[in-house]
Amino acid sequence: MTLAAEAARTAAHGFLSPTGVEVAFLLVGLATLGAALLTVTTRQLVHAALWLVVALGGLAVEYLLLTAEFIAWVQVLIYVGSVVVLLLFGLMLTKAPVGRSPDADSGNRPVALAVALAAAAALVWVVVDAFRTTWIDLDGPAQGSTDVMGQILFQHWVLPFEALSVLLLAALVGAIVLSRKKKEDES
Amino acid sequence: MHLAYPAVLAALLFAVGLYGVLARRNAILVLMSVELMLNAVNLNLVAFDVWLRDTLHAGQALTLFTIAIAAAEIGIGLSIVLMVHRNRGTSDIDRLRDTKEQPAAGEQPSAEEKAEAAA
């Protein structure tokens, strides 16, 4: 892209005048990020799972803002509906303490903080530098409606879809085999 | 919409998940952080798919596949954590040190016996 075209695009979009979608995306993104931070820092294990619900729900709203509505509803159904419930069951079955648990964080917290901050700084710097003059065109028909996604999925992605169902079956069988109680005489 | 918004949010979510994976001690909290990282990748996939206006919608199809694989992963992961908890009585990652190389041999028969009894 030439510099003149880049300047024209920047002028057309207005660098410092965000649109309504951008403002909504920013606000929901801040809420999502805050919920994610609370998920990884709270000392109450059940609260961590509930904050994860907020973070995943916020991400579903972000998908809606990106016009990917089918992904948004799948996110709500699978993540908020089943994954978090599975995690809560796991917390319950491992007899996690309900109240505050002082040993939720391990000893290598400073190292983890340093690694995460370095990763965040590097990724944000690269991403902002790379996509400084790139805009998503959200006009026109929704690109991720259920109609479009169904047609695409069952016309072009049938084989991966079927392979994925085999994988899910294998995971289901594996989970049953792993969690089955062994008979005493076997061991 | 500026592409930097979803990209930066995905990068920050990934970093938060990375911190959780490294800093948490309970195995289930580590699994939650892994979910956060997977979701950051999903957001990137959707944003770039919408930006590129891909005719095959590869990004969104891949997002669906990632969500299904994440569901399978959480099922297997939780059953492994439950099995470890049943055999060891703990799900703290810091205490599962059986494969750690010992500085002086001969000091760990109890842990090995426990692992063999569990297997």
mmCIF file of C-alpha atoms in Angstrom:
data_model
loop_
_atom_site.group_PDB
_atom_site.id
_atom_site.type_symbol
_atom_site.label_atom_id
_atom_site.label_comp_id
_atom_site.label_asym_id
_atom_site.label_seq_id
_atom_site.Cartn_x
_atom_site.Cartn_y
_atom_site.Cartn_z
ATOM 1 C CA MET A 1 0.000 0.000 0.000
ATOM 2 C CA THR A 2 1.428 3.370 -0.904
ATOM 3 C CA LEU A 3 1.797 6.138 1.611
ATOM 4 C CA ALA A 4 -0.831 8.319 -0.054
ATOM 5 C CA ALA A 5 -3.436 5.578 0.026
ATOM 6 C CA GLU A 6 -2.554 4.897 3.633
ATOM 7 C CA ALA A 7 -3.002 8.547 4.525
ATOM 8 C CA ALA A 8 -6.314 8.649 2.680
ATOM 9 C CA ARG A 9 -7.570 5.615 4.576
ATOM 10 C CA THR A 10 -6.467 7.113 7.871
ATOM 11 C CA ALA A 11 -8.231 10.353 7.052
ATOM 12 C CA ALA A 12 -11.357 8.506 5.974
ATOM 13 C CA HIS A 13 -11.601 6.600 9.216
ATOM 14 C CA GLY A 14 -10.463 9.328 11.584
ATOM 15 C CA PHE A 15 -7.808 8.071 13.914
ATOM 16 C CA LEU A 16 -9.037 9.796 17.051
ATOM 17 C CA SER A 17 -12.803 9.607 16.544
ATOM 18 C CA PRO A 18 -13.857 6.075 17.368
ATOM 19 C CA THR A 19 -17.133 4.761 16.076
ATOM 20 C CA GLY A 20 -19.877 3.442 18.295
ATOM 21 C CA VAL A 21 -18.877 -0.154 17.615
ATOM 22 C CA GLU A 22 -15.319 0.637 18.646
ATOM 23 C CA VAL A 23 -16.441 2.273 21.885
ATOM 24 C CA ALA A 24 -18.670 -0.705 22.705
ATOM 25 C CA PHE A 25 -15.853 -3.112 21.841
ATOM 26 C CA LEU A 26 -13.462 -1.175 24.062
ATOM 27 C CA LEU A 27 -15.819 -1.107 27.058
ATOM 28 C CA VAL A 28 -16.746 -4.796 26.813
ATOM 29 C CA GLY A 29 -13.079 -5.595 26.260
ATOM 30 C CA LEU A 30 -12.120 -3.772 29.451
ATOM 31 C CA ALA A 31 -14.763 -5.715 31.382
ATOM 32 C CA THR A 32 -13.557 -8.976 29.839
ATOM 33 C CA LEU A 33 -9.952 -8.223 30.646
ATOM 34 C CA GLY A 34 -10.812 -7.281 34.225
ATOM 35 C CA ALA A 35 -12.776 -10.493 34.687
ATOM 36 C CA ALA A 36 -9.885 -12.493 33.230
ATOM 37 C CA LEU A 37 -7.455 -10.796 35.612
ATOM 38 C CA LEU A 38 -9.715 -11.602 38.553
ATOM 39 C CA THR A 39 -9.951 -15.198 37.320
ATOM 40 C CA VAL A 40 -6.215 -15.673 37.540
ATOM 41 C CA THR A 41 -5.659 -13.664 40.728
ATOM 42 C CA THR A 42 -8.577 -14.367 43.059
ATOM 43 C CA ARG A 43 -7.874 -16.607 46.010
ATOM 44 C CA GLN A 44 -11.350 -18.152 46.118
ATOM 45 C CA LEU A 45 -11.477 -21.054 43.714
ATOM 46 C CA VAL A 46 -15.212 -20.991 43.040
ATOM 47 C CA HIS A 47 -15.083 -17.245 42.422
ATOM 48 C CA ALA A 48 -12.396 -17.867 39.810
ATOM 49 C CA ALA A 49 -14.807 -20.112 37.892
ATOM 50 C CA LEU A 50 -17.578 -17.512 38.158
ATOM 51 C CA TRP A 51 -15.291 -14.715 36.940
ATOM 52 C CA LEU A 52 -14.380 -17.003 34.052
ATOM 53 C CA VAL A 53 -18.081 -16.982 33.143
ATOM 54 C CA VAL A 54 -17.972 -13.174 32.954
ATOM 55 C CA ALA A 55 -14.831 -13.236 30.802
ATOM 56 C CA LEU A 56 -16.223 -15.823 28.375
ATOM 57 C CA GLY A 57 -19.575 -14.030 28.172
ATOM 58 C CA GLY A 58 -17.764 -10.776 27.401
ATOM 59 C CA LEU A 59 -15.929 -12.542 24.620
ATOM 60 C CA ALA A 60 -19.282 -13.725 23.245
ATOM 61 C CA VAL A 61 -20.398 -10.083 23.121
ATOM 62 C CA GLU A 62 -17.172 -9.224 21.291
ATOM 63 C CA TYR A 63 -17.955 -11.894 18.696
ATOM 64 C CA LEU A 64 -21.400 -10.351 18.267
ATOM 65 C CA LEU A 65 -19.800 -6.942 17.722
ATOM 66 C CA LEU A 66 -17.569 -8.536 15.066
ATOM 67 C CA THR A 67 -20.781 -9.820 13.353
ATOM 68 C CA ALA A 68 -19.900 -13.455 14.082
ATOM 69 C CA GLU A 69 -23.187 -14.297 15.722
ATOM 70 C CA PHE A 70 -23.080 -18.067 15.302
ATOM 71 C CA ILE A 71 -19.694 -18.230 17.039
ATOM 72 C CA ALA A 72 -21.104 -16.032 19.800
ATOM 73 C CA TRP A 73 -23.980 -18.387 20.524
ATOM 74 C CA VAL A 74 -21.724 -21.430 20.318
ATOM 75 C CA GLN A 75 -19.431 -19.691 22.788
ATOM 76 C CA VAL A 76 -22.315 -19.094 25.175
ATOM 77 C CA LEU A 77 -23.604 -22.650 24.810
ATOM 78 C CA ILE A 78 -20.338 -24.560 25.062
ATOM 79 C CA TYR A 79 -18.073 -22.389 27.183
ATOM 80 C CA VAL A 80 -20.479 -20.693 29.567
ATOM 81 C CA GLY A 81 -22.897 -23.592 29.505
ATOM 82 C CA SER A 82 -20.763 -26.678 29.743
ATOM 83 C CA VAL A 83 -17.054 -25.963 30.233
ATOM 84 C CA VAL A 84 -17.566 -23.785 33.293
ATOM 85 C CA VAL A 85 -20.037 -26.291 34.714
ATOM 86 C CA LEU A 86 -17.450 -29.024 34.161
ATOM 87 C CA LEU A 87 -14.856 -26.895 35.937
ATOM 88 C CA LEU A 88 -17.210 -26.306 38.861
ATOM 89 C CA PHE A 89 -17.842 -30.060 39.068
ATOM 90 C CA GLY A 90 -14.095 -30.601 39.046
ATOM 91 C CA LEU A 91 -13.615 -28.098 41.860
ATOM 92 C CA MET A 92 -16.366 -29.816 43.817
ATOM 93 C CA LEU A 93 -15.028 -33.342 43.258
ATOM 94 C CA THR A 94 -11.465 -32.412 44.216
ATOM 95 C CA LYS A 95 -12.849 -31.012 47.484
ATOM 96 C CA ALA A 96 -11.663 -27.505 46.792
ATOM 97 C CA PRO A 97 -12.016 -25.202 49.775
ATOM 98 C CA VAL A 98 -15.030 -22.932 49.454
ATOM 99 C CA GLY A 99 -13.541 -19.981 51.273
ATOM 100 C CA ARG A 100 -10.268 -18.207 50.776
ATOM 101 C CA SER A 101 -7.384 -20.581 50.119
ATOM 102 C CA PRO A 102 -4.006 -19.050 50.897
ATOM 103 C CA ASP A 103 -2.050 -21.429 48.658
ATOM 104 C CA ALA A 104 -3.871 -20.809 45.389
ATOM 105 C CA ASP A 105 -0.747 -19.248 43.904
ATOM 106 C CA SER A 106 2.529 -21.109 43.754
ATOM 107 C CA GLY A 107 5.911 -19.755 44.681
ATOM 108 C CA ASN A 108 6.961 -18.727 41.196
ATOM 109 C CA ARG A 109 4.527 -15.831 41.013
ATOM 110 C CA PRO A 110 7.115 -13.078 40.335
ATOM 111 C CA VAL A 111 8.641 -15.095 37.502
ATOM 112 C CA ALA A 112 5.180 -15.722 36.057
ATOM 113 C CA LEU A 113 4.382 -12.014 36.296
ATOM 114 C CA ALA A 114 7.622 -11.109 34.530
ATOM 115 C CA VAL A 115 7.024 -13.640 31.739
ATOM 116 C CA ALA A 116 3.422 -12.527 31.256
ATOM 117 C CA LEU A 117 4.339 -8.835 31.198
ATOM 118 C CA ALA A 118 7.132 -9.479 28.706
ATOM 119 C CA ALA A 119 4.796 -11.504 26.491
ATOM 120 C CA ALA A 120 2.076 -8.852 26.688
ATOM 121 C CA ALA A 121 4.488 -6.031 25.871
ATOM 122 C CA ALA A 122 6.040 -7.880 22.937
ATOM 123 C CA LEU A 123 2.707 -9.023 21.483
ATOM 124 C CA VAL A 124 0.969 -5.665 21.864
ATOM 125 C CA TRP A 125 3.915 -3.823 20.385
ATOM 126 C CA VAL A 126 4.123 -6.118 17.362
ATOM 127 C CA VAL A 127 0.372 -6.155 16.789
ATOM 128 C CA VAL A 128 -0.093 -2.403 17.072
ATOM 129 C CA ASP A 129 2.891 -1.763 14.855
ATOM 130 C CA ALA A 130 1.678 -4.210 12.226
ATOM 131 C CA PHE A 131 -1.999 -3.194 12.052
ATOM 132 C CA ARG A 132 -1.740 0.544 12.646
ATOM 133 C CA THR A 133 -3.571 1.417 9.453
ATOM 134 C CA THR A 134 -5.913 -1.524 9.098
ATOM 135 C CA TRP A 135 -9.640 -1.317 9.490
ATOM 136 C CA ILE A 136 -12.276 -3.996 9.575
ATOM 137 C CA ASP A 137 -15.170 -3.245 7.278
ATOM 138 C CA LEU A 138 -18.210 -4.308 9.260
ATOM 139 C CA ASP A 139 -20.777 -3.003 6.774
ATOM 140 C CA GLY A 140 -22.879 -5.226 4.588
ATOM 141 C CA PRO A 141 -24.489 -8.523 5.521
ATOM 142 C CA ALA A 142 -23.291 -10.269 8.654
ATOM 143 C CA GLN A 143 -20.363 -12.514 7.850
ATOM 144 C CA GLY A 144 -20.928 -15.061 10.560
ATOM 145 C CA SER A 145 -24.688 -15.558 10.602
ATOM 146 C CA THR A 146 -26.034 -19.036 11.212
ATOM 147 C CA ASP A 147 -27.104 -19.279 7.576
ATOM 148 C CA VAL A 148 -23.639 -18.491 6.216
ATOM 149 C CA MET A 149 -21.819 -20.620 8.753
ATOM 150 C CA GLY A 150 -24.046 -23.627 8.174
ATOM 151 C CA GLN A 151 -23.564 -23.496 4.436
ATOM 152 C CA ILE A 152 -19.810 -23.025 4.700
ATOM 153 C CA LEU A 153 -19.423 -25.695 7.340
ATOM 154 C CA PHE A 154 -21.348 -28.357 5.493
ATOM 155 C CA GLN A 155 -20.113 -27.517 2.013
ATOM 156 C CA HIS A 156 -16.408 -26.903 2.464
ATOM 157 C CA TRP A 157 -15.538 -28.140 5.923
ATOM 158 C CA VAL A 158 -17.436 -31.426 6.103
ATOM 159 C CA LEU A 159 -14.404 -33.675 6.358
ATOM 160 C CA PRO A 160 -12.750 -31.794 9.248
ATOM 161 C CA PHE A 161 -16.157 -31.641 10.885
ATOM 162 C CA GLU A 162 -16.532 -35.419 10.761
ATOM 163 C CA ALA A 163 -12.958 -35.940 11.947
ATOM 164 C CA LEU A 164 -13.766 -33.649 14.847
ATOM 165 C CA SER A 165 -16.758 -35.747 15.792
ATOM 166 C CA VAL A 166 -14.487 -38.806 15.916
ATOM 167 C CA LEU A 167 -12.106 -36.840 18.126
ATOM 168 C CA LEU A 168 -14.948 -35.888 20.459
ATOM 169 C CA LEU A 169 -16.010 -39.527 20.666
ATOM 170 C CA ALA A 170 -12.439 -40.557 21.471
ATOM 171 C CA ALA A 171 -12.233 -37.872 24.160
ATOM 172 C CA LEU A 172 -15.530 -39.046 25.640
ATOM 173 C CA VAL A 173 -14.385 -42.675 25.765
ATOM 174 C CA GLY A 174 -11.032 -41.585 27.173
ATOM 175 C CA ALA A 175 -12.663 -39.541 29.917
ATOM 176 C CA ILE A 176 -14.905 -42.475 30.864
ATOM 177 C CA VAL A 177 -11.963 -44.897 30.912
ATOM 178 C CA LEU A 178 -9.864 -42.508 32.993
ATOM 179 C CA SER A 179 -12.514 -41.715 35.556
ATOM 180 C CA ARG A 180 -13.853 -45.259 35.944
ATOM 181 C CA LYS A 181 -13.110 -46.723 39.333
ATOM 182 C CA LYS A 182 -10.796 -49.692 39.127
ATOM 183 C CA LYS A 183 -11.879 -52.955 40.653
ATOM 184 C CA GLU A 184 -9.887 -54.002 43.667
ATOM 185 C CA ASP A 185 -8.817 -57.392 42.286
ATOM 186 C CA GLU A 186 -7.380 -55.809 39.147
ATOM 187 C CA SER A 187 -4.678 -53.928 40.966
ATOM 188 C CA MET B 1 -13.514 -0.983 13.390
ATOM 189 C CA HIS B 2 -9.795 -0.631 13.843
ATOM 190 C CA LEU B 3 -8.176 -4.073 13.675
ATOM 191 C CA ALA B 4 -5.892 -3.194 16.577
ATOM 192 C CA TYR B 5 -8.754 -3.359 19.102
ATOM 193 C CA PRO B 6 -9.467 -7.107 18.837
ATOM 194 C CA ALA B 7 -5.803 -7.927 18.236
ATOM 195 C CA VAL B 8 -4.638 -6.061 21.353
ATOM 196 C CA LEU B 9 -7.446 -7.524 23.452
ATOM 197 C CA ALA B 10 -6.489 -11.028 22.286
ATOM 198 C CA ALA B 11 -2.817 -10.401 23.070
ATOM 199 C CA LEU B 12 -3.638 -9.140 26.570
ATOM 200 C CA LEU B 13 -5.995 -12.050 27.266
ATOM 201 C CA PHE B 14 -3.290 -14.445 26.137
ATOM 202 C CA ALA B 15 -0.807 -12.818 28.508
ATOM 203 C CA VAL B 16 -3.303 -13.050 31.380
ATOM 204 C CA GLY B 17 -3.810 -16.746 30.642
ATOM 205 C CA LEU B 18 -0.051 -17.244 30.478
ATOM 206 C CA TYR B 19 0.318 -15.675 33.902
ATOM 207 C CA GLY B 20 -2.417 -17.941 35.259
ATOM 208 C CA VAL B 21 -0.838 -21.086 33.855
ATOM 209 C CA LEU B 22 2.523 -20.224 35.359
ATOM 210 C CA ALA B 23 1.402 -18.820 38.697
ATOM 211 C CA ARG B 24 -1.488 -21.023 39.775
ATOM 212 C CA ARG B 25 -0.985 -24.034 41.955
ATOM 213 C CA ASN B 26 -4.333 -25.808 41.732
ATOM 214 C CA ALA B 27 -4.581 -27.909 38.557
ATOM 215 C CA ILE B 28 -8.165 -26.833 37.847
ATOM 216 C CA LEU B 29 -7.196 -23.162 37.997
ATOM 217 C CA VAL B 30 -4.437 -23.933 35.495
ATOM 218 C CA LEU B 31 -7.080 -25.466 33.212
ATOM 219 C CA MET B 32 -9.150 -22.274 33.517
ATOM 220 C CA SER B 33 -6.141 -20.223 32.452
ATOM 221 C CA VAL B 34 -5.629 -22.528 29.465
ATOM 222 C CA GLU B 35 -9.232 -21.810 28.492
ATOM 223 C CA LEU B 36 -8.484 -18.079 28.619
ATOM 224 C CA MET B 37 -5.527 -18.541 26.272
ATOM 225 C CA LEU B 38 -7.614 -20.610 23.854
ATOM 226 C CA ASN B 39 -10.275 -17.915 23.852
ATOM 227 C CA ALA B 40 -7.693 -15.269 23.025
ATOM 228 C CA VAL B 41 -6.709 -17.303 19.971
ATOM 229 C CA ASN B 42 -10.377 -17.658 19.012
ATOM 230 C CA LEU B 43 -10.879 -13.903 19.147
ATOM 231 C CA ASN B 44 -7.903 -13.445 16.846
ATOM 232 C CA LEU B 45 -9.265 -16.008 14.403
ATOM 233 C CA VAL B 46 -12.699 -14.373 14.243
ATOM 234 C CA ALA B 47 -11.291 -10.858 13.909
ATOM 235 C CA PHE B 48 -8.958 -11.787 11.070
ATOM 236 C CA ASP B 49 -11.644 -13.792 9.333
ATOM 237 C CA VAL B 50 -14.005 -10.814 9.390
ATOM 238 C CA TRP B 51 -11.210 -8.503 8.278
ATOM 239 C CA LEU B 52 -10.123 -10.650 5.329
ATOM 240 C CA ARG B 53 -13.715 -11.428 4.240
ATOM 241 C CA ASP B 54 -12.636 -14.971 3.502
ATOM 242 C CA THR B 55 -15.058 -16.694 1.150
ATOM 243 C CA LEU B 56 -14.527 -20.039 2.887
ATOM 244 C CA HIS B 57 -14.735 -18.412 6.340
ATOM 245 C CA ALA B 58 -11.762 -20.502 7.386
ATOM 246 C CA GLY B 59 -11.223 -18.453 10.517
ATOM 247 C CA GLN B 60 -14.711 -18.958 11.882
ATOM 248 C CA ALA B 61 -14.757 -22.654 10.959
ATOM 249 C CA LEU B 62 -11.418 -23.066 12.725
ATOM 250 C CA THR B 63 -12.849 -21.218 15.732
ATOM 251 C CA LEU B 64 -15.682 -23.740 15.921
ATOM 252 C CA PHE B 65 -13.166 -26.576 15.726
ATOM 253 C CA THR B 66 -11.053 -24.953 18.428
ATOM 254 C CA ILE B 67 -14.080 -24.659 20.690
ATOM 255 C CA ALA B 68 -14.887 -28.356 20.207
ATOM 256 C CA ILE B 69 -11.274 -29.361 20.832
ATOM 257 C CA ALA B 70 -11.233 -27.182 23.944
ATOM 258 C CA ALA B 71 -14.314 -28.999 25.208
ATOM 259 C CA ALA B 72 -12.611 -32.359 24.610
ATOM 260 C CA GLU B 73 -9.453 -31.070 26.277
ATOM 261 C CA ILE B 74 -11.275 -29.880 29.368
ATOM 262 C CA GLY B 75 -13.030 -33.239 29.704
ATOM 263 C CA ILE B 76 -9.822 -35.262 29.462
ATOM 264 C CA GLY B 77 -7.909 -32.782 31.617
ATOM 265 C CA LEU B 78 -10.491 -32.809 34.363
ATOM 266 C CA SER B 79 -10.679 -36.591 34.426
ATOM 267 C CA ILE B 80 -6.872 -36.746 34.709
ATOM 268 C CA VAL B 81 -6.968 -34.209 37.549
ATOM 269 C CA LEU B 82 -9.696 -36.199 39.274
ATOM 270 C CA MET B 83 -7.684 -39.404 38.944
ATOM 271 C CA VAL B 84 -4.591 -37.707 40.357
ATOM 272 C CA HIS B 85 -6.670 -36.327 43.194
ATOM 273 C CA ARG B 86 -8.127 -39.753 43.927
ATOM 274 C CA ASN B 87 -4.734 -41.419 43.977
ATOM 275 C CA ARG B 88 -2.703 -38.729 45.692
ATOM 276 C CA GLY B 89 -5.266 -36.820 47.705
ATOM 277 C CA THR B 90 -4.166 -33.507 46.191
ATOM 278 C CA SER B 91 -4.473 -31.579 42.973
ATOM 279 C CA ASP B 92 -1.634 -29.182 43.690
ATOM 280 C CA ILE B 93 0.776 -29.150 40.787
ATOM 281 C CA ASP B 94 3.700 -28.226 43.022
ATOM 282 C CA ARG B 95 3.407 -31.458 44.949
ATOM 283 C CA LEU B 96 3.510 -33.764 41.926
ATOM 284 C CA ARG B 97 7.276 -34.084 41.772
ATOM 285 C CA ASP B 98 7.740 -37.773 41.121
ATOM 286 C CA THR B 99 9.541 -37.344 37.825
ATOM 287 C CA LYS B 100 11.855 -34.689 39.208
ATOM 288 C CA GLU B 101 15.460 -35.756 39.167
ATOM 289 C CA GLN B 102 16.720 -36.134 42.695
ATOM 290 C CA PRO B 103 20.111 -34.674 43.589
ATOM 291 C CA ALA B 104 21.025 -37.749 45.648
ATOM 292 C CA ALA B 105 19.500 -41.095 44.759
ATOM 293 C CA GLY B 106 17.851 -43.348 47.300
ATOM 294 C CA GLU B 107 15.647 -40.813 49.072
ATOM 295 C CA GLN B 108 12.329 -41.346 47.275
ATOM 296 C CA PRO B 109 11.066 -44.885 47.584
ATOM 297 C CA SER B 110 7.784 -43.724 49.106
ATOM 298 C CA ALA B 111 6.785 -41.569 46.127
ATOM 299 C CA GLU B 112 7.726 -44.281 43.643
ATOM 300 C CA GLU B 113 5.755 -46.878 45.493
ATOM 301 C CA LYS B 114 2.792 -44.568 45.526
ATOM 302 C CA ALA B 115 3.040 -44.044 41.772
ATOM 303 C CA GLU B 116 3.255 -47.752 41.134
ATOM 304 C CA ALA B 117 0.294 -48.435 43.333
ATOM 305 C CA ALA B 118 -1.648 -45.804 41.432
ATOM 306 C CA ALA B 119 -0.769 -47.186 38.012
#
